[in-house]
Amino acid sequence: MYFKSFFDEQLAHMSYLIGCQRTGEAIVVDPARNIQPYLDVAKKEGLKISGATETHIHADYLSGARELAHHHGAKLYVSDEGDKDWKYEYVDQYEHELLTDGSTFNIGNVYFEVLHTPGHTPESISFLLTDKGGGANEPMGIFTGDFLFVGDVGRPDLLEKAAGIKDTSESGARQMFESLRKVEELSDFLQVWPAHGAGSACGKSLGAVPMSTLGYEKKFNWAFQIKEEDKFVDELLAGQPEPPKYFAQMKKLNKTGPELLRREETPQVSLSDASNAVVVDSRPAKEFADGHAEGTINIPYNKSFTNWAGWLLSYDQDIVVIADPEKLADVKKSLQSIGLDQVTGYINPKEIGQNLEEYKNVTASKAKELMEDDNYFVIDVRNQSEWDSGHIPGAHHMMLGNLTDKLDEIPKDKKIIAHCQSGARSAIGTSLLLKNGFKDVLNLEGGFSAWEEEGLPVKKD
């Protein structure tokens, strides 16, 4: 058997290529939309990707299953659990097999057994893998998708918070409790291969280790320790982070079938050509602060880029990116990974012009001094849980992803100090405020961490 994992740092997404070396067949589990890495590895190992499968209809990225089926003839193995609202609507176009609890299928001499493990979503399934070609008659491991992570379990509130399906959080949490009881009976030696690691919004405390064993999780994962259902439900639902706005769009597109990727060249344009598009400056925050084109927003191209692009960009508006030509392909792939395909052009940073707008950073001690003047309005763009654990007295909480929805709450006649935990998210927030006409904005350098380090006042509600 051949086994390789793939990790997308920006989405904290894990996917897997499993192959039978005797027959030359392979399958991808939870494929990303960019399927080229799987094709490259398969070719190198002398394998043909004949199958693609998913643990559930994903909400945080666009699946590559349709790409593999359409362009490479991969057979789709997808869940048929859940009610009519949780069925794949595009698979009839391709060779496919619908899976329910207890279903089995094989890729060469590698065998998969399906477990229905709802909780994160109603249709969620997990796969027990047995390498019969290697002489095994028991499973080696389990692909758990967004059901079981290293150190955590999937959140059950996304259907209600992101997709707007009422009264599903608690029922999902109770399903999660039952799913844990089901896998608790499996062998401790099973390896656990989840679909996400630390940094994903599909859970609240995912571990950074890419894999685990079921025995280790039974002993140390908090979710296995709580045996009383109501207590488990309360703990699971408490403190879940805000779901990114784009999650609802991903769920819809993965259900109906993602558009096939277009591979046209992205033309170089000027700022004047981008008047009907949102212009995203992907340079580091410091470069943007030192000089940027007025009306552009800054989402630095780093491991948080895709998440904030999903929060802040519309699927209904063209996008022009400011990016170095050698980084353009990567920026575009990151946007495409969540279905933001409408990149109509790019601008070389060297050609953004001369009459540039700037903003300044301010230290924590200087910010404290300025805040004694009633002319300053402090905005905290951190998550709710961060705010609840402690915040600057007098600050106003406007989580970054929702900042543009709260512009009417910001007084036009005051100067603004924006902050987050470290200064990175508030730099993005500062660019949004500048774009929306708030021109007197300071970014708190080092964020709330710097404020605390200097021993300045902290309030807890």
Coordinates of C-alpha atoms in Angstrom, one line a residue:
M1 CA 0.0 0.0 0.0
Y2 CA 1.1 3.5 -0.7
F3 CA 0.1 6.3 1.7
K4 CA 0.8 10.1 1.5
S5 CA -0.8 13.0 3.3
F6 CA -1.0 16.6 2.0
F7 CA -1.4 19.7 4.1
D8 CA -2.7 23.1 2.9
E9 CA -1.3 25.6 5.5
Q10 CA -3.8 28.3 4.7
L11 CA -6.9 26.1 5.1
A12 CA -5.3 23.8 7.7
H13 CA -6.6 21.1 5.4
M14 CA -5.4 17.5 5.4
S15 CA -6.0 15.2 2.4
Y16 CA -4.6 11.8 1.5
L17 CA -3.5 9.7 -1.5
I18 CA -3.9 6.0 -0.9
G19 CA -2.6 3.5 -3.5
C20 CA -2.4 -0.2 -4.2
Q21 CA 1.0 -0.8 -5.6
R22 CA 0.1 -4.2 -7.0
T23 CA -2.8 -3.0 -9.2
G24 CA -1.5 0.6 -9.7
E25 CA -4.8 2.2 -8.6
A26 CA -5.2 5.1 -6.1
I27 CA -7.8 7.1 -4.4
V28 CA -7.8 10.6 -2.9
V29 CA -9.6 11.2 0.4
D30 CA -11.1 14.7 0.9
P31 CA -9.3 16.2 -2.1
A32 CA -8.6 19.9 -2.4
R33 CA -9.7 21.8 -5.5
N34 CA -6.1 22.0 -6.7
I35 CA -5.6 18.4 -7.7
Q36 CA -2.2 18.9 -9.3
P37 CA -0.2 17.7 -6.2
Y38 CA -2.1 14.4 -6.2
L39 CA -1.5 13.9 -9.9
D40 CA 2.2 14.7 -9.6
V41 CA 2.7 12.2 -6.8
A42 CA 0.6 9.5 -8.5
K43 CA 2.6 9.8 -11.7
K44 CA 5.9 9.6 -9.7
E45 CA 4.8 6.5 -7.9
G46 CA 3.4 4.8 -11.0
L47 CA -0.2 5.1 -9.8
K48 CA -3.5 6.1 -11.6
I49 CA -6.1 7.9 -9.5
S50 CA -9.2 5.8 -10.1
G51 CA -11.3 7.1 -7.2
A52 CA -12.1 10.1 -5.0
T53 CA -14.0 10.2 -1.8
E54 CA -15.2 12.6 0.8
T55 CA -16.0 12.3 4.5
H56 CA -18.8 14.9 4.1
I57 CA -19.9 18.0 2.2
H58 CA -17.2 20.4 3.2
A59 CA -17.9 24.0 4.3
D60 CA -14.4 25.4 4.5
Y61 CA -13.0 24.7 1.0
L62 CA -14.0 23.7 -2.5
S63 CA -13.6 20.0 -3.1
G64 CA -11.5 18.6 -5.9
A65 CA -13.6 15.5 -6.3
R66 CA -15.4 16.8 -9.3
E67 CA -12.1 17.8 -11.0
L68 CA -10.8 14.3 -10.5
A69 CA -14.0 12.7 -11.9
H70 CA -14.4 15.1 -14.8
H71 CA -10.8 15.3 -16.1
H72 CA -9.4 11.9 -14.9
G73 CA -12.3 9.5 -14.8
A74 CA -12.1 8.9 -11.0
K75 CA -15.1 7.1 -9.6
L76 CA -16.8 9.1 -6.8
Y77 CA -17.5 7.4 -3.4
V78 CA -19.8 9.8 -1.5
S79 CA -22.1 9.7 1.5
D80 CA -25.8 8.9 1.1
E81 CA -26.5 9.5 4.8
G82 CA -28.6 12.4 6.1
D83 CA -31.9 13.6 4.7
K84 CA -32.6 15.1 1.3
D85 CA -30.9 18.4 2.2
W86 CA -27.5 16.6 2.5
K87 CA -27.3 14.8 -0.8
Y88 CA -24.7 15.4 -3.5
E89 CA -26.6 16.8 -6.5
Y90 CA -23.9 16.5 -9.2
V91 CA -22.6 12.9 -8.9
D92 CA -25.1 11.5 -11.4
Q93 CA -22.9 13.0 -14.2
Y94 CA -20.1 10.7 -13.2
E95 CA -19.5 7.1 -12.2
H96 CA -20.2 7.0 -8.5
E97 CA -21.2 4.9 -5.5
L98 CA -23.4 6.1 -2.7
L99 CA -22.2 5.0 0.8
T100 CA -24.0 4.4 4.0
D101 CA -23.1 2.9 7.4
G102 CA -21.5 -0.5 6.8
S103 CA -20.7 0.0 3.1
T104 CA -17.4 -1.4 1.8
F105 CA -15.4 -0.7 -1.3
N106 CA -11.9 -1.3 -2.4
I107 CA -9.1 0.3 -4.4
G108 CA -7.1 -2.7 -5.6
N109 CA -6.2 -4.6 -2.4
V110 CA -6.9 -1.6 -0.1
Y111 CA -10.3 -1.9 1.5
F112 CA -12.5 0.7 3.1
E113 CA -15.4 0.2 5.5
V114 CA -17.8 3.1 6.1
L115 CA -19.0 4.3 9.5
H116 CA -21.7 6.9 9.8
T117 CA -20.4 9.4 12.2
P118 CA -22.8 12.4 12.3
G119 CA -22.4 15.4 14.6
H120 CA -20.4 17.9 12.6
T121 CA -22.9 17.3 9.7
P122 CA -25.7 14.8 9.3
E123 CA -24.1 13.1 6.3
S124 CA -20.6 12.8 7.8
I125 CA -18.9 9.4 7.4
S126 CA -15.5 7.9 8.4
F127 CA -13.5 5.3 6.6
L128 CA -11.7 2.3 8.2
L129 CA -8.7 1.3 6.0
T130 CA -7.5 -2.3 5.8
D131 CA -4.4 -3.2 3.7
K132 CA -5.4 -6.6 2.6
G133 CA -2.6 -6.5 0.0
G134 CA -0.1 -6.4 2.9
G135 CA -1.8 -9.4 4.6
A136 CA -3.8 -7.5 7.2
N137 CA -7.3 -8.7 8.2
E138 CA -7.9 -5.8 10.6
P139 CA -8.0 -2.0 9.9
M140 CA -4.8 0.0 10.2
G141 CA -6.5 3.4 10.7
I142 CA -9.5 5.6 10.3
F143 CA -10.1 8.7 8.1
T144 CA -12.3 10.8 10.4
G145 CA -12.8 13.9 8.3
D146 CA -14.2 16.7 10.5
F147 CA -15.7 14.3 13.0
L148 CA -12.6 13.5 15.2
F149 CA -9.5 15.7 15.2
V150 CA -6.3 15.4 17.2
G151 CA -7.3 16.8 20.6
D152 CA -10.8 17.9 19.6
V153 CA -14.0 17.0 17.7
G154 CA -15.8 18.8 14.9
R155 CA -18.1 21.7 15.7
P156 CA -21.9 20.9 15.4
D157 CA -23.0 24.6 15.1
L158 CA -22.0 25.4 11.5
L159 CA -25.3 24.3 10.0
E160 CA -27.1 26.8 12.2
K161 CA -24.6 29.7 12.3
A162 CA -23.2 29.5 8.7
A163 CA -26.0 27.8 6.7
G164 CA -28.9 29.2 8.6
I165 CA -30.6 25.9 9.5
K166 CA -32.3 26.6 12.8
D167 CA -32.1 24.4 15.9
T168 CA -29.4 22.1 14.6
S169 CA -26.5 22.9 16.9
E170 CA -27.8 20.9 19.9
S171 CA -29.0 18.0 17.9
G172 CA -25.7 17.9 16.1
A173 CA -23.9 17.9 19.5
R174 CA -26.0 14.9 20.6
Q175 CA -25.2 13.1 17.4
M176 CA -21.5 13.8 18.0
F177 CA -21.8 12.2 21.5
E178 CA -23.2 9.0 20.0
S179 CA -20.6 8.9 17.2
L180 CA -17.9 9.0 19.8
R181 CA -19.5 6.1 21.6
K182 CA -19.4 4.2 18.3
V183 CA -15.7 4.7 17.6
E184 CA -14.8 4.2 21.3
E185 CA -15.4 0.5 20.7
L186 CA -12.7 0.3 18.0
S187 CA -9.1 -0.8 18.6
D188 CA -6.7 1.6 20.4
F189 CA -4.0 1.0 17.8
L190 CA -6.0 2.5 15.0
Q191 CA -4.3 5.6 13.5
V192 CA -6.5 8.7 13.2
W193 CA -6.3 10.7 10.0
P194 CA -8.4 13.8 10.3
A195 CA -9.2 16.4 7.6
H196 CA -7.9 19.4 9.5
G197 CA -5.3 20.5 12.0
A198 CA -4.6 23.6 14.1
G199 CA -5.9 26.8 12.5
S200 CA -9.1 25.4 11.0
A201 CA -12.4 27.0 12.0
C202 CA -14.1 23.5 11.9
G203 CA -13.3 23.1 15.6
K204 CA -12.2 25.2 18.5
S205 CA -9.0 23.6 19.9
L206 CA -7.5 21.4 17.2
G207 CA -4.0 20.1 17.8
A208 CA -1.1 20.9 15.6
V209 CA 0.1 17.3 15.3
P210 CA -1.1 15.9 12.0
M211 CA -2.2 12.5 13.1
S212 CA -2.8 10.5 16.3
T213 CA -4.0 7.1 17.4
L214 CA -7.5 6.3 18.7
G215 CA -6.1 5.0 22.0
Y216 CA -4.3 8.3 22.6
E217 CA -7.4 10.3 21.8
K218 CA -9.5 8.1 24.1
K219 CA -7.1 8.9 26.9
F220 CA -6.4 12.6 26.3
N221 CA -9.0 14.2 23.9
W222 CA -11.4 16.1 26.1
A223 CA -14.4 14.9 24.2
F224 CA -13.9 11.2 25.2
Q225 CA -13.6 12.2 28.9
I226 CA -17.1 13.5 29.3
K227 CA -19.5 10.5 29.6
E228 CA -22.6 12.5 30.6
E229 CA -24.4 13.6 27.4
D230 CA -25.9 17.0 28.6
K231 CA -22.5 18.0 30.0
F232 CA -20.8 17.1 26.8
V233 CA -23.3 19.1 24.7
D234 CA -22.8 22.2 26.9
E235 CA -19.0 21.9 26.7
L236 CA -19.0 21.3 22.9
L237 CA -21.2 24.3 22.1
A238 CA -19.5 26.7 24.5
G239 CA -16.9 29.0 23.0
Q240 CA -17.1 28.0 19.4
P241 CA -15.5 30.6 17.2
E242 CA -17.3 32.7 14.7
P243 CA -17.7 30.7 11.4
P244 CA -16.3 32.5 8.4
K245 CA -19.0 34.0 6.1
Y246 CA -17.9 32.0 3.1
F247 CA -18.7 28.7 4.8
A248 CA -22.3 28.8 3.6
Q249 CA -21.2 29.4 0.0
M250 CA -18.8 26.4 0.2
K251 CA -21.5 24.1 1.6
K252 CA -23.8 25.0 -1.3
L253 CA -21.2 24.7 -4.0
N254 CA -19.8 21.4 -2.8
K255 CA -23.4 20.0 -2.7
T256 CA -24.4 21.2 -6.2
G257 CA -21.0 20.7 -7.7
P258 CA -18.1 23.1 -7.8
E259 CA -17.5 24.9 -11.1
L260 CA -14.6 23.3 -13.1
L261 CA -11.5 25.3 -12.9
R262 CA -10.7 27.7 -15.7
R263 CA -7.1 28.0 -16.6
E264 CA -6.9 31.3 -18.5
E265 CA -4.0 33.8 -18.0
T266 CA -4.6 36.7 -15.6
P267 CA -3.9 40.0 -17.5
Q268 CA -1.8 42.8 -16.0
V269 CA -4.0 45.9 -15.5
S270 CA -3.8 49.4 -14.1
L271 CA -5.6 50.8 -11.2
S272 CA -7.8 52.8 -13.6
D273 CA -8.9 49.5 -15.2
A274 CA -10.0 48.2 -11.8
S275 CA -12.7 50.7 -11.0
N276 CA -15.5 48.1 -10.9
A277 CA -13.5 45.6 -8.9
V278 CA -12.3 45.2 -5.3
V279 CA -8.5 45.7 -5.3
V280 CA -6.7 43.4 -2.8
D281 CA -3.2 44.4 -2.0
S282 CA -1.4 41.1 -0.9
R283 CA 1.8 42.7 0.3
P284 CA 2.9 42.6 3.9
A285 CA 1.2 44.9 6.3
K286 CA 4.2 47.1 6.8
E287 CA 4.6 47.8 3.1
F288 CA 1.0 48.6 2.8
A289 CA 1.2 51.0 5.8
D290 CA 4.2 52.8 4.2
G291 CA 2.3 53.5 1.0
H292 CA -0.7 52.1 -0.8
A293 CA -3.2 53.0 -3.5
E294 CA -6.2 54.7 -1.9
G295 CA -9.3 52.5 -1.9
T296 CA -7.5 49.2 -1.8
I297 CA -7.7 46.7 1.0
N298 CA -4.7 44.8 2.5
I299 CA -4.9 41.0 3.0
P300 CA -1.2 40.0 3.3
Y301 CA -0.4 36.7 1.5
N302 CA 0.4 34.5 4.4
K303 CA -1.2 31.5 6.1
S304 CA -4.3 33.5 7.0
F305 CA -4.8 34.9 3.5
T306 CA -7.5 32.4 2.4
N307 CA -9.5 32.7 5.6
W308 CA -9.7 36.5 5.5
A309 CA -10.4 36.6 1.8
G310 CA -13.3 34.3 2.5
W311 CA -14.6 36.6 5.2
L312 CA -14.1 39.9 3.4
L313 CA -14.5 39.4 -0.3
S314 CA -17.8 39.0 -2.2
Y315 CA -18.5 36.2 -4.6
D316 CA -20.5 38.7 -6.7
Q317 CA -17.7 41.3 -7.4
D318 CA -14.6 41.1 -9.6
I319 CA -11.2 40.9 -7.9
V320 CA -8.0 42.6 -8.9
V321 CA -4.9 41.6 -6.9
I322 CA -1.8 43.6 -6.2
A323 CA 0.9 41.0 -6.2
D324 CA 4.4 40.3 -7.4
P325 CA 4.2 38.4 -10.7
E326 CA 6.1 35.4 -9.3
K327 CA 3.5 35.1 -6.5
L328 CA 0.4 35.7 -8.6
A329 CA -0.2 32.0 -9.4
D330 CA -0.2 31.1 -5.7
V331 CA -2.4 34.0 -4.7
K332 CA -4.9 32.9 -7.4
K333 CA -4.8 29.3 -6.3
S334 CA -5.6 30.3 -2.8
L335 CA -8.6 32.3 -3.9
Q336 CA -9.8 29.5 -6.1
S337 CA -9.5 27.0 -3.2
I338 CA -12.6 28.7 -1.8
G339 CA -14.3 29.5 -5.1
L340 CA -13.2 33.1 -5.5
D341 CA -12.6 32.5 -9.2
Q342 CA -13.4 36.0 -10.5
V343 CA -9.8 37.4 -10.5
T344 CA -9.9 39.6 -13.6
G345 CA -6.4 41.1 -13.4
Y346 CA -3.4 41.9 -11.4
I347 CA -1.2 44.9 -10.7
N348 CA 2.5 44.8 -10.2
P349 CA 3.3 46.6 -6.8
K350 CA 5.9 48.6 -8.6
E351 CA 3.2 50.2 -10.7
I352 CA 0.7 51.4 -8.1
G353 CA 1.7 55.0 -8.6
Q354 CA 3.3 57.8 -6.6
N355 CA 0.5 59.6 -4.7
L356 CA 0.1 56.9 -2.0
E357 CA -1.9 56.8 1.2
E358 CA -0.2 55.8 4.5
Y359 CA -1.2 54.9 8.0
K360 CA 0.7 54.9 11.3
N361 CA 1.2 52.3 14.0
V362 CA 1.1 53.4 17.7
T363 CA 2.7 51.8 20.7
A364 CA 0.5 50.5 23.6
S365 CA 1.7 53.3 26.0
K366 CA 1.1 56.0 23.4
A367 CA -2.3 54.5 22.7
K368 CA -3.2 54.7 26.4
E369 CA -2.1 58.3 26.5
L370 CA -4.2 59.2 23.4
M371 CA -7.3 57.4 24.8
E372 CA -7.4 59.9 27.6
D373 CA -8.7 62.3 24.9
D374 CA -12.4 61.7 24.2
N375 CA -11.7 62.2 20.5
Y376 CA -10.4 58.7 20.2
F377 CA -12.6 55.6 19.4
V378 CA -11.0 52.2 20.1
I379 CA -12.0 49.2 18.0
D380 CA -11.1 45.6 19.0
V381 CA -11.3 43.3 16.0
R382 CA -10.6 40.1 17.8
N383 CA -12.9 37.0 18.1
Q384 CA -15.6 36.9 20.8
S385 CA -13.7 34.5 23.0
E386 CA -10.7 36.7 23.0
W387 CA -12.8 39.7 23.9
D388 CA -14.5 37.8 26.7
S389 CA -11.2 36.8 28.2
G390 CA -10.2 40.4 28.6
H391 CA -10.2 43.7 26.7
I392 CA -9.2 47.3 26.8
P393 CA -11.6 49.4 28.9
G394 CA -13.7 51.6 26.7
A395 CA -13.0 49.6 23.5
H396 CA -15.7 48.6 21.1
H397 CA -15.9 45.0 19.9
M398 CA -16.2 44.7 16.1
M399 CA -14.8 41.3 15.0
L400 CA -12.8 41.7 11.8
G401 CA -15.0 39.6 9.7
N402 CA -18.0 41.6 10.6
L403 CA -16.3 45.0 10.7
T404 CA -17.8 46.4 7.4
D405 CA -21.3 45.5 8.7
K406 CA -20.8 47.8 11.7
L407 CA -19.5 50.9 10.0
D408 CA -22.6 52.9 11.0
E409 CA -21.6 52.3 14.6
I410 CA -18.3 54.2 14.2
P411 CA -18.5 58.0 14.8
K412 CA -17.3 60.0 11.8
D413 CA -16.0 62.8 13.9
K414 CA -13.5 60.7 16.0
K415 CA -10.0 59.4 15.5
I416 CA -9.7 55.6 15.5
I417 CA -7.3 53.2 17.2
A418 CA -7.7 49.6 15.9
H419 CA -6.3 46.6 17.6
C420 CA -6.3 42.8 17.7
Q421 CA -4.1 40.3 19.6
S422 CA -0.8 41.0 17.8
G423 CA -1.5 43.7 15.3
A424 CA -1.9 41.5 12.2
R425 CA -5.7 41.4 12.0
S426 CA -6.1 45.0 12.9
A427 CA -3.8 45.9 10.0
I428 CA -6.4 44.4 7.7
G429 CA -9.1 46.2 9.7
T430 CA -7.3 49.5 9.3
S431 CA -7.2 49.0 5.5
L432 CA -10.9 48.4 5.5
L433 CA -11.6 51.5 7.6
L434 CA -9.4 53.6 5.2
K435 CA -11.2 52.2 2.2
N436 CA -14.6 53.2 3.8
G437 CA -13.7 56.8 4.4
F438 CA -12.2 56.7 7.9
K439 CA -8.9 58.4 7.2
D440 CA -7.6 59.1 10.7
V441 CA -6.8 55.5 11.9
L442 CA -3.9 54.2 14.0
N443 CA -3.1 50.5 14.3
L444 CA -2.0 49.4 17.8
E445 CA 1.5 47.9 17.3
G446 CA 1.7 44.5 19.0
G447 CA -2.0 44.5 19.7
F448 CA -3.6 43.5 23.0
S449 CA -0.6 41.4 23.8
A450 CA 1.6 44.5 23.9
W451 CA -1.0 46.3 26.0
E452 CA -1.0 43.5 28.6
E453 CA 2.8 43.2 28.6
E454 CA 3.0 46.9 29.6
G455 CA 0.7 46.2 32.5
L456 CA -2.0 48.5 31.2
P457 CA -5.7 48.1 32.4
V458 CA -7.7 45.1 31.3
K459 CA -11.5 44.7 31.7
K460 CA -13.5 41.5 31.8
D461 CA -17.3 41.7 31.4

